[in-house]
mmCIF file of C-alpha atoms and ligand atoms in Angstrom:
data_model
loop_
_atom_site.group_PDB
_atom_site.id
_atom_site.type_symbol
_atom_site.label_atom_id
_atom_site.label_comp_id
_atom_site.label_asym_id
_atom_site.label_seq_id
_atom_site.Cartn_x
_atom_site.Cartn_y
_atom_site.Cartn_z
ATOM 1 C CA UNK A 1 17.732 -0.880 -14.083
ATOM 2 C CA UNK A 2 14.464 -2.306 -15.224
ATOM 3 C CA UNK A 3 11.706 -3.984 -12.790
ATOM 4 C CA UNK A 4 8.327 -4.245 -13.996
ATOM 5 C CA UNK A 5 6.891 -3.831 -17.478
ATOM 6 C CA UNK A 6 5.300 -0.777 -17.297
ATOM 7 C CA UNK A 7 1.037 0.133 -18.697
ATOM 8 C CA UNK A 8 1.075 1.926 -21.849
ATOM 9 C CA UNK A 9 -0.590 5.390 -21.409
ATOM 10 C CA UNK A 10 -4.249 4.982 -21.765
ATOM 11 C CA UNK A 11 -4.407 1.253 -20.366
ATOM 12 C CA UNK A 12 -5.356 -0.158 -17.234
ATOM 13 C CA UNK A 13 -2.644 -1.260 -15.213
ATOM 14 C CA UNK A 14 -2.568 -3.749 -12.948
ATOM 15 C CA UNK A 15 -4.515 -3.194 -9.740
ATOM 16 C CA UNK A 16 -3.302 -3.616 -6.356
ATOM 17 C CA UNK A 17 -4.537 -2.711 -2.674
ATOM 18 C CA UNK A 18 -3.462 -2.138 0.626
ATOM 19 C CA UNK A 19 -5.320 -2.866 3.938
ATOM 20 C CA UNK A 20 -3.232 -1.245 6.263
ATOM 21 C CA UNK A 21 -2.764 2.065 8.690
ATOM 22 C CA UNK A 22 -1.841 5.633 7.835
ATOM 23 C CA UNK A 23 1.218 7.104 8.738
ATOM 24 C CA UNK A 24 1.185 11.117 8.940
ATOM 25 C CA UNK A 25 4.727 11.134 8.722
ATOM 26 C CA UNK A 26 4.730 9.466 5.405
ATOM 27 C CA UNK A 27 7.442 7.032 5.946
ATOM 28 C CA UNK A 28 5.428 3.723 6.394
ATOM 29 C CA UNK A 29 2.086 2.170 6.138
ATOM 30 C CA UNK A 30 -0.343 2.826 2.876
ATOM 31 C CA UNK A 31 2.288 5.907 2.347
ATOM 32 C CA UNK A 32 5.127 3.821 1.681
ATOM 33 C CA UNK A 33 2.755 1.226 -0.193
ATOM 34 C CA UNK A 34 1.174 3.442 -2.503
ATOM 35 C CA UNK A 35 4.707 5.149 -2.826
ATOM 36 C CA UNK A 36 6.143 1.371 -4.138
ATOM 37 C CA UNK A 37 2.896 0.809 -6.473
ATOM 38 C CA UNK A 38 3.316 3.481 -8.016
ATOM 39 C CA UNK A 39 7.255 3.600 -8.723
ATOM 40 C CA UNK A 40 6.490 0.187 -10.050
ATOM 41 C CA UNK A 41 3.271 1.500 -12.392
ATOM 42 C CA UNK A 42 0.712 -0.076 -10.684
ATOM 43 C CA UNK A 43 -2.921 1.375 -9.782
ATOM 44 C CA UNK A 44 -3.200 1.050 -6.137
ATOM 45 C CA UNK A 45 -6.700 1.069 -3.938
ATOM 46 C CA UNK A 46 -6.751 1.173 -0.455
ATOM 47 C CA UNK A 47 -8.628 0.121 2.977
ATOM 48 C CA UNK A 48 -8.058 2.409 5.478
ATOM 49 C CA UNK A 49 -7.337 0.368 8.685
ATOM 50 C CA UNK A 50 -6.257 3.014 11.325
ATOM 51 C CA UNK A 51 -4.729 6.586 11.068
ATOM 52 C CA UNK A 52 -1.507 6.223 13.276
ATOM 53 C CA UNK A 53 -0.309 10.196 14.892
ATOM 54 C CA UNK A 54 3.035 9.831 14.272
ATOM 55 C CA UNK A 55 6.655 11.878 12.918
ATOM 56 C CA UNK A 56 10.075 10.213 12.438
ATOM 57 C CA UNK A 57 10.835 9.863 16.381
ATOM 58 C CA UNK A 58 7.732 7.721 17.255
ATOM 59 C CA UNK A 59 4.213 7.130 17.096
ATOM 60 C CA UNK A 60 2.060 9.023 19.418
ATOM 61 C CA UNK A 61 -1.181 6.995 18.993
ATOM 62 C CA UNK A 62 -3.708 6.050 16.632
ATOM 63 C CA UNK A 63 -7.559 5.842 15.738
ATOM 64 C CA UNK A 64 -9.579 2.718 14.535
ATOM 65 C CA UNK A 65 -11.205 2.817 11.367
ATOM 66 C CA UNK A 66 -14.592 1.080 12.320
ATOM 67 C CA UNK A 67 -14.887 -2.508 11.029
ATOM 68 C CA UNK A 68 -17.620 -1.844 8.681
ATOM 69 C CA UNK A 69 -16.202 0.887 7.054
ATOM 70 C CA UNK A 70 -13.036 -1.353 6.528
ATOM 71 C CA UNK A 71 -14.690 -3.669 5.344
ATOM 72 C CA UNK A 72 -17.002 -1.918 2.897
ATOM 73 C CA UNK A 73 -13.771 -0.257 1.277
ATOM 74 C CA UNK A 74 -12.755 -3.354 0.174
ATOM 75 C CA UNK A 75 -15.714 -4.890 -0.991
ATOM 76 C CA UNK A 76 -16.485 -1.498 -2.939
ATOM 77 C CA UNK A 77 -12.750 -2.049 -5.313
ATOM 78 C CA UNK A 78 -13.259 -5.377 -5.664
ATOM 79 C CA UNK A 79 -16.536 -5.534 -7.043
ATOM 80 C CA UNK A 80 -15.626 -2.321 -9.415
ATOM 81 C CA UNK A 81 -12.233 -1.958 -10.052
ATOM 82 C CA UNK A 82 -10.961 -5.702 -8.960
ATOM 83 C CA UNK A 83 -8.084 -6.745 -6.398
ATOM 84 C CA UNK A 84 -4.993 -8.533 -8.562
ATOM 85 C CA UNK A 85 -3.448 -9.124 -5.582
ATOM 86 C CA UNK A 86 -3.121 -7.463 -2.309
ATOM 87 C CA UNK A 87 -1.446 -6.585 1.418
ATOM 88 C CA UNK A 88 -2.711 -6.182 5.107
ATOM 89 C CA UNK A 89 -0.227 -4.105 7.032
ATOM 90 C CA UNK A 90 -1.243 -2.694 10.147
ATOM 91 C CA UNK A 91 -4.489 -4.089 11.369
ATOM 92 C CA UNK A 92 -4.440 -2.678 14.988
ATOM 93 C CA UNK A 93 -7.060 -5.503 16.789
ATOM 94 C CA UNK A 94 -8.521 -8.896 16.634
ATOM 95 C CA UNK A 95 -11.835 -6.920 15.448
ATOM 96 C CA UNK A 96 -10.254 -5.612 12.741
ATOM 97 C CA UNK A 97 -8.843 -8.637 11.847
ATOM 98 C CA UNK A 98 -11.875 -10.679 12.208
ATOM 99 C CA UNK A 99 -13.488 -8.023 9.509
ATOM 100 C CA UNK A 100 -10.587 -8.078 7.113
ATOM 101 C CA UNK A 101 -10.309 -11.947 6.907
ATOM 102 C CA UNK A 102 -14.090 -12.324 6.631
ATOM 103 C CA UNK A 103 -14.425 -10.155 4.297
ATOM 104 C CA UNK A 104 -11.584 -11.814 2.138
ATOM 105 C CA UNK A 105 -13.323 -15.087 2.353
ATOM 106 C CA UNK A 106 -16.377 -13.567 0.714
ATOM 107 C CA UNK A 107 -14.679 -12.167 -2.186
ATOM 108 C CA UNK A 108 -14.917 -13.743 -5.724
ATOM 109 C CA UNK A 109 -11.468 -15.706 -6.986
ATOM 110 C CA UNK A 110 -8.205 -16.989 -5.649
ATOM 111 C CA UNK A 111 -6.493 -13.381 -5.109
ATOM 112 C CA UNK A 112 -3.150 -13.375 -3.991
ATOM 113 C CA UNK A 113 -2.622 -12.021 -0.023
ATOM 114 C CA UNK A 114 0.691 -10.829 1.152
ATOM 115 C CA UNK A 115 0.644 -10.932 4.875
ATOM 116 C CA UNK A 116 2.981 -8.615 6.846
ATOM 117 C CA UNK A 117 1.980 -9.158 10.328
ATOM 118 C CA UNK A 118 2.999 -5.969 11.468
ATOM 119 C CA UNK A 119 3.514 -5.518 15.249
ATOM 120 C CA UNK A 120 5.190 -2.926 16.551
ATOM 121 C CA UNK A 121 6.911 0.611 14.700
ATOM 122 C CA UNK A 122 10.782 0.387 14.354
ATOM 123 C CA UNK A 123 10.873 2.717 17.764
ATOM 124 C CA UNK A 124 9.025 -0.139 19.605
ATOM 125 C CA UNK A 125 5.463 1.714 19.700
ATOM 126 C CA UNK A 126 2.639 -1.087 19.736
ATOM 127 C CA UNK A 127 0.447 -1.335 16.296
ATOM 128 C CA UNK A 128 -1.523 -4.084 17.463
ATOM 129 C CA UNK A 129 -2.963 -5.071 20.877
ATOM 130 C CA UNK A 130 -1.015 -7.975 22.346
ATOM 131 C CA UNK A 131 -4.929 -9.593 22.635
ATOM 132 C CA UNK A 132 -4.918 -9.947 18.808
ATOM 133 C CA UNK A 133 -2.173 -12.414 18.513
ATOM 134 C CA UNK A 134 -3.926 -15.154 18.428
ATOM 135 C CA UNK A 135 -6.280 -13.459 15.447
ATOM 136 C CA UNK A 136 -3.136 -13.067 13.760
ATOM 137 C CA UNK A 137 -2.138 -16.697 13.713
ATOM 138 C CA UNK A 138 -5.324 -18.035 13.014
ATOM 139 C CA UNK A 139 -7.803 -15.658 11.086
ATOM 140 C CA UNK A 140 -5.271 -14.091 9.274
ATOM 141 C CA UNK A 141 -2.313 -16.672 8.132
ATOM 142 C CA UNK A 142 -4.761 -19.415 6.789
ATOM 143 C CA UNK A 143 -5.774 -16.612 4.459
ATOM 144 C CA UNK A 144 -2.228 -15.866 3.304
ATOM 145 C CA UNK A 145 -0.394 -16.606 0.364
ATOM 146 C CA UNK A 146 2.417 -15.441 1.984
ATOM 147 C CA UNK A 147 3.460 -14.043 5.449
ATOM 148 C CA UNK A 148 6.029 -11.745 5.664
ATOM 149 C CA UNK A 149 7.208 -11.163 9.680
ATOM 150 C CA UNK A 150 10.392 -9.759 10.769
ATOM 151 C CA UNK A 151 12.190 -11.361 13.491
ATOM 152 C CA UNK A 152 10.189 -9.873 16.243
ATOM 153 C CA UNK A 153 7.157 -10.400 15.100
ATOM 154 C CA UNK A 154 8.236 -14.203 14.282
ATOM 155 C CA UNK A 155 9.270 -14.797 18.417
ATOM 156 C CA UNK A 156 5.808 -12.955 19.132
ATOM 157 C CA UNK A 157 4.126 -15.356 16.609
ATOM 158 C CA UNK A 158 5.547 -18.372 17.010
ATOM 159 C CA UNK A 159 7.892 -17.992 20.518
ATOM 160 C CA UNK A 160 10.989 -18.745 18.331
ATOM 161 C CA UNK A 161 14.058 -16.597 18.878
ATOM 162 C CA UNK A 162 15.505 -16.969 15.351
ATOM 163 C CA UNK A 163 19.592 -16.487 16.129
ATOM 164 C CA UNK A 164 21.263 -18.850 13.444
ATOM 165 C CA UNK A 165 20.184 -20.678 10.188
ATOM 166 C CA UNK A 166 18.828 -23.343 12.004
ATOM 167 C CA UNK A 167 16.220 -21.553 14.042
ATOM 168 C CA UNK A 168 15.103 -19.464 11.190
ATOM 169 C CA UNK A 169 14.231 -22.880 9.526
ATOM 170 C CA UNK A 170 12.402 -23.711 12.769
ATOM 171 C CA UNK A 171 10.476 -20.717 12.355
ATOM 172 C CA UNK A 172 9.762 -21.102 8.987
ATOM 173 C CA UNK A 173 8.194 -24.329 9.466
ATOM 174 C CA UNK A 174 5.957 -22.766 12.197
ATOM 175 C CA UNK A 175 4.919 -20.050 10.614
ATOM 176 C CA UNK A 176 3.684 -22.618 7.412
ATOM 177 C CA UNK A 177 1.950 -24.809 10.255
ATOM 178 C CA UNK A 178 -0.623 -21.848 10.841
ATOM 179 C CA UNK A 179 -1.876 -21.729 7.407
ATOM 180 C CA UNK A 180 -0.095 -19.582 4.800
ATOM 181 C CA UNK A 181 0.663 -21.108 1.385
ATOM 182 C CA UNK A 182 4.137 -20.037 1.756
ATOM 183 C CA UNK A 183 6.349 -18.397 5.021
ATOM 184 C CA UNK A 184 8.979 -15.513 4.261
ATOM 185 C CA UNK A 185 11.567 -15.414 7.388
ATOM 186 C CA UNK A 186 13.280 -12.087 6.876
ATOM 187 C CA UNK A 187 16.968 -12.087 8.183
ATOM 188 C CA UNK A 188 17.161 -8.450 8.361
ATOM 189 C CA UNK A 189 17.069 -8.089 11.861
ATOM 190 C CA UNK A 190 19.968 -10.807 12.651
ATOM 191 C CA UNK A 191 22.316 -7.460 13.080
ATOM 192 C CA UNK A 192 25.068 -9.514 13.388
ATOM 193 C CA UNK A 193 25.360 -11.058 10.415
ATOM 194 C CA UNK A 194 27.059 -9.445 7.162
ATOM 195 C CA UNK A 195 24.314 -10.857 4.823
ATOM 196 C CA UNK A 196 20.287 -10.541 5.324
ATOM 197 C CA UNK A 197 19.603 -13.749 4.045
ATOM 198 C CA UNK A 198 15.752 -14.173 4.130
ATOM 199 C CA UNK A 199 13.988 -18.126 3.551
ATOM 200 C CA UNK A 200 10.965 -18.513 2.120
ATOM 201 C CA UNK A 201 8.848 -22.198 2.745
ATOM 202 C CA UNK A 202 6.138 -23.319 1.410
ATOM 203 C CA UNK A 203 5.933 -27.147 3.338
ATOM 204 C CA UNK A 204 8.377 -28.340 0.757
ATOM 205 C CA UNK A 205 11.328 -26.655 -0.335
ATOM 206 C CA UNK A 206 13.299 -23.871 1.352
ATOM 207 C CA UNK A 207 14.550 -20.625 -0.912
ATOM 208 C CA UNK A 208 17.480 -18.775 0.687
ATOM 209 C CA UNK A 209 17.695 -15.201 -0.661
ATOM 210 C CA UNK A 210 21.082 -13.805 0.203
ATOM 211 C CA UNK A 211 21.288 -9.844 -0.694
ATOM 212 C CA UNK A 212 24.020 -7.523 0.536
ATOM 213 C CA UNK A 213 23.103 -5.961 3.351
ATOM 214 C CA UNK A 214 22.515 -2.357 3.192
ATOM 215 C CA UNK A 215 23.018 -0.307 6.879
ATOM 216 C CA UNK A 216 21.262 2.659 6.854
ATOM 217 C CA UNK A 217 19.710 4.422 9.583
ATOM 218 C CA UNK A 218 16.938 5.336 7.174
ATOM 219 C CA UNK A 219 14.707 2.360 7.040
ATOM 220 C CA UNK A 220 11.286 3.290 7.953
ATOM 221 C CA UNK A 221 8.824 1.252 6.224
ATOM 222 C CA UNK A 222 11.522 -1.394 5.111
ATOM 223 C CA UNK A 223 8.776 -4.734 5.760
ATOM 224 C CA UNK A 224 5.807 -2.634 4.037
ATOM 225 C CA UNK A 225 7.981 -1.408 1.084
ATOM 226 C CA UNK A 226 9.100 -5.745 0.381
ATOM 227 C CA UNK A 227 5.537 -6.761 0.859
ATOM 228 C CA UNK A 228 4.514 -4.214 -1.139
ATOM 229 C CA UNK A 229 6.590 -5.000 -3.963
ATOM 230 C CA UNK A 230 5.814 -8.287 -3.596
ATOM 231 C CA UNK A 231 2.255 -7.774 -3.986
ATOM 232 C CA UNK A 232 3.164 -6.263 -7.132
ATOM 233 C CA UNK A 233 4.965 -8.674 -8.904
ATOM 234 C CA UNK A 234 2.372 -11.458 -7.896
ATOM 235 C CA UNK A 235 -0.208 -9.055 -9.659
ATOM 236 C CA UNK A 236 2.309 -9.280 -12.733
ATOM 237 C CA UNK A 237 2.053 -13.066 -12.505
ATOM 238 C CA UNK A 238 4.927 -14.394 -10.414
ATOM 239 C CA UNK A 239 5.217 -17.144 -8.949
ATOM 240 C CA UNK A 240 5.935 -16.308 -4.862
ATOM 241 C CA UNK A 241 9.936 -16.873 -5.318
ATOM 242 C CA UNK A 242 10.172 -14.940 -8.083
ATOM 243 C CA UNK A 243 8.196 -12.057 -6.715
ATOM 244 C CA UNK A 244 10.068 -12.266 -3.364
ATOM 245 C CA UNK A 245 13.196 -12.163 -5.775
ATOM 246 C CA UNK A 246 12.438 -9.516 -6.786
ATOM 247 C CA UNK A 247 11.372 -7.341 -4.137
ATOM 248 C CA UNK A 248 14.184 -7.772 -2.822
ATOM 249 C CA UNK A 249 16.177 -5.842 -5.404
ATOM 250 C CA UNK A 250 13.374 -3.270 -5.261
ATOM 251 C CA UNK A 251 13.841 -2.812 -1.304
ATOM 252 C CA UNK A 252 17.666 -2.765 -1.464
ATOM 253 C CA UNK A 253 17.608 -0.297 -4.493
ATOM 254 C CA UNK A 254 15.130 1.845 -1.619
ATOM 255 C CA UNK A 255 17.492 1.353 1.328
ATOM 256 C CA UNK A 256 20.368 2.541 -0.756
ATOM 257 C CA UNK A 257 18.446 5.747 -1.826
ATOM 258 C CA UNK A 258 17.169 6.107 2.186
ATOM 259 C CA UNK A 259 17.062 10.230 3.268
ATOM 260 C CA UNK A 260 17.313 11.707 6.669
ATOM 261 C CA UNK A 261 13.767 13.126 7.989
ATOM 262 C CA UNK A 262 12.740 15.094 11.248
ATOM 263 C CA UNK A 263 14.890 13.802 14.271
ATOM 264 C CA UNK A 264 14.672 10.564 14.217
ATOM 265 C CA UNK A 265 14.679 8.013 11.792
ATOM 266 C CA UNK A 266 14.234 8.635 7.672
ATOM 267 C CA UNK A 267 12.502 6.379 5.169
ATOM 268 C CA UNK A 268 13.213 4.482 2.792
ATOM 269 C CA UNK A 269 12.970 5.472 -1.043
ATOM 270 C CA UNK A 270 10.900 4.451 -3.200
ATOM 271 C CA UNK A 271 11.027 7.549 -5.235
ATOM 272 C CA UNK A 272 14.984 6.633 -6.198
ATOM 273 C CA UNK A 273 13.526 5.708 -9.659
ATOM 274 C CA UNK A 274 12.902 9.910 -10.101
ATOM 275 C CA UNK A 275 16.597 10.523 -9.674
ATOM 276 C CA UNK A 276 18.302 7.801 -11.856
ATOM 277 C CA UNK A 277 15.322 6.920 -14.671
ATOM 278 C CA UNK A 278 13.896 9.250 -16.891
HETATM 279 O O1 PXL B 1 6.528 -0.318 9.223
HETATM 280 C C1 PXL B 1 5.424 -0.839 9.849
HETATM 281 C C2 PXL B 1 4.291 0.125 9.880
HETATM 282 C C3 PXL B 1 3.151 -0.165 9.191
HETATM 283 N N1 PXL B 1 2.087 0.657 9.181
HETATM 284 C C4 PXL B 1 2.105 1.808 9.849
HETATM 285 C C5 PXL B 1 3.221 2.175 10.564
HETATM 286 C C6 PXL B 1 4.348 1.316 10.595
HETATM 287 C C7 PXL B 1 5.538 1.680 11.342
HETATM 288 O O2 PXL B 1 5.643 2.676 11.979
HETATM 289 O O3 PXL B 1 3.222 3.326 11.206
HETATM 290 C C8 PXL B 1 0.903 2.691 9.808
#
């Protein structure tokens, strides 16, 4: 199955970075990103936002990377190696986010920002202090190109329990009120339904993308591994449909390769490519 055009040997390839936390278990955060950037031939720089102590049964805590050290490893690849296009994950306070979106606003260009406003682990452990909400919705979003919440993270948001097709559009159109070019509502944690149809808005027109669900109980790092990919293809050039097209079909190939870890939940896999592509 092919997905992006790979670099010839020798040549540059695109560049992408991550903002985002560690994860010691390796299942999520700037793991699973640089796991996805690379499958997909991609160079990929990173800011280190927080190192999260965690295995596959929870996260035990984490430590803040301080704000100018954030913010200096961003400003150090973009003025030397250059940002294509990029993604925040786990930004852990309002602080944090203040320095990340600042910094963003001083860099050079129109560079593409993928959003995932992450929250909370899959286990429920906080990643973010409750206080920073509010930086979320309106430091961060206006500087989007595209947000990327799940469910939860859309009622923390935007206080909209998405339940049918009709609230997700509700929550669409909030999300696109705070700022971002364009408003990904991700229907994979409507358990209930079959499908995991996500809709992307951008103030206009609605996109539906409808992909077979794929239960596993191996998704760590599910929302970083689409943004991610996302990131990638905008780096390629696509427009935001097209590159949440196709991350799509990246993340479902993942989920479908997903392995048990530890004792509690495994990740998904981004290194399927090793096993069925030479
Ligand atoms: O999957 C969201 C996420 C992002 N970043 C880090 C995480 C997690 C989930 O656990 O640990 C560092």
């Amino acid at each position: 199955m092919s997905f992006l055009p790979l670099t010839p040997p020798g040549q540059t390839p695109h560049r992408v970075m991550t903002i985002a936390g560690s994860d010691s278990g390796g299942g999520a955060g700037i793991q699973a990103d640089l796991r996805t950037f690379a499958m997909l031939g991609l160079h990929g720089c990173v800011a280190v936002t927080a190192v999260t102590v965690q295995n596959s049964v929870g996260v035990k805590g984490f430590h803040e990377i301080p704000v100018d050290v954030i913010a200096g490893q961003i400003e150090a690849v973009a003025g030397d190696i250059g940002i294509e296009a990029a993604k925040t994950g786990m930004l852990a306070s309002a602080e944090i986010i203040g320095a990340v979106a600042a910094t963003w606003r001083g860099l050079d260009g129109d560079i593409p920002l993928v959003v995932d406003p992450v929250c909370a682990s899959m286990h429920g452990d906080p990643l973010l202090h409750p206080s920073a909400l509010d930086s979320v919705r309106h430091d961060l979003f206006p500087i989007a190109t595209l947000v990327t919440p799940n469910l939860d993270e859309v009622r923390l948001i935007t206080g909209i329990e998405v339940v049918d097709p009709a609230s997700q559009r509700d929550a669409a159109k909030a999300l696109h009120a705070l700022g971002p070019r364009w408003a990904l509502v991700k229907g994979g944690h409507l358990r209930s339904s079959a499908h995991s149809p996500d809709l992307l808005y951008n103030g206009t027109d609605f996109y539906e993308f409808d992909v077979e669900r794929v239960d596993t109980g191996h998704d760590h790092g599910a929302g970083d591994t689409l943004a991610a990919a996302t990131t990638c293809a905008l780096a390629h050039g696509y427009t935001v449909p097209d590159a949440v097209a196709f991350a799509k079909r990246w993340i479902t190939e993942c989920l479908r390769a997903a392995y048990p870890l530890g004792h509690g939940h495994g990740p998904v896999n981004a290194l399927f490519r090793l096993q069925h592509e030479s």
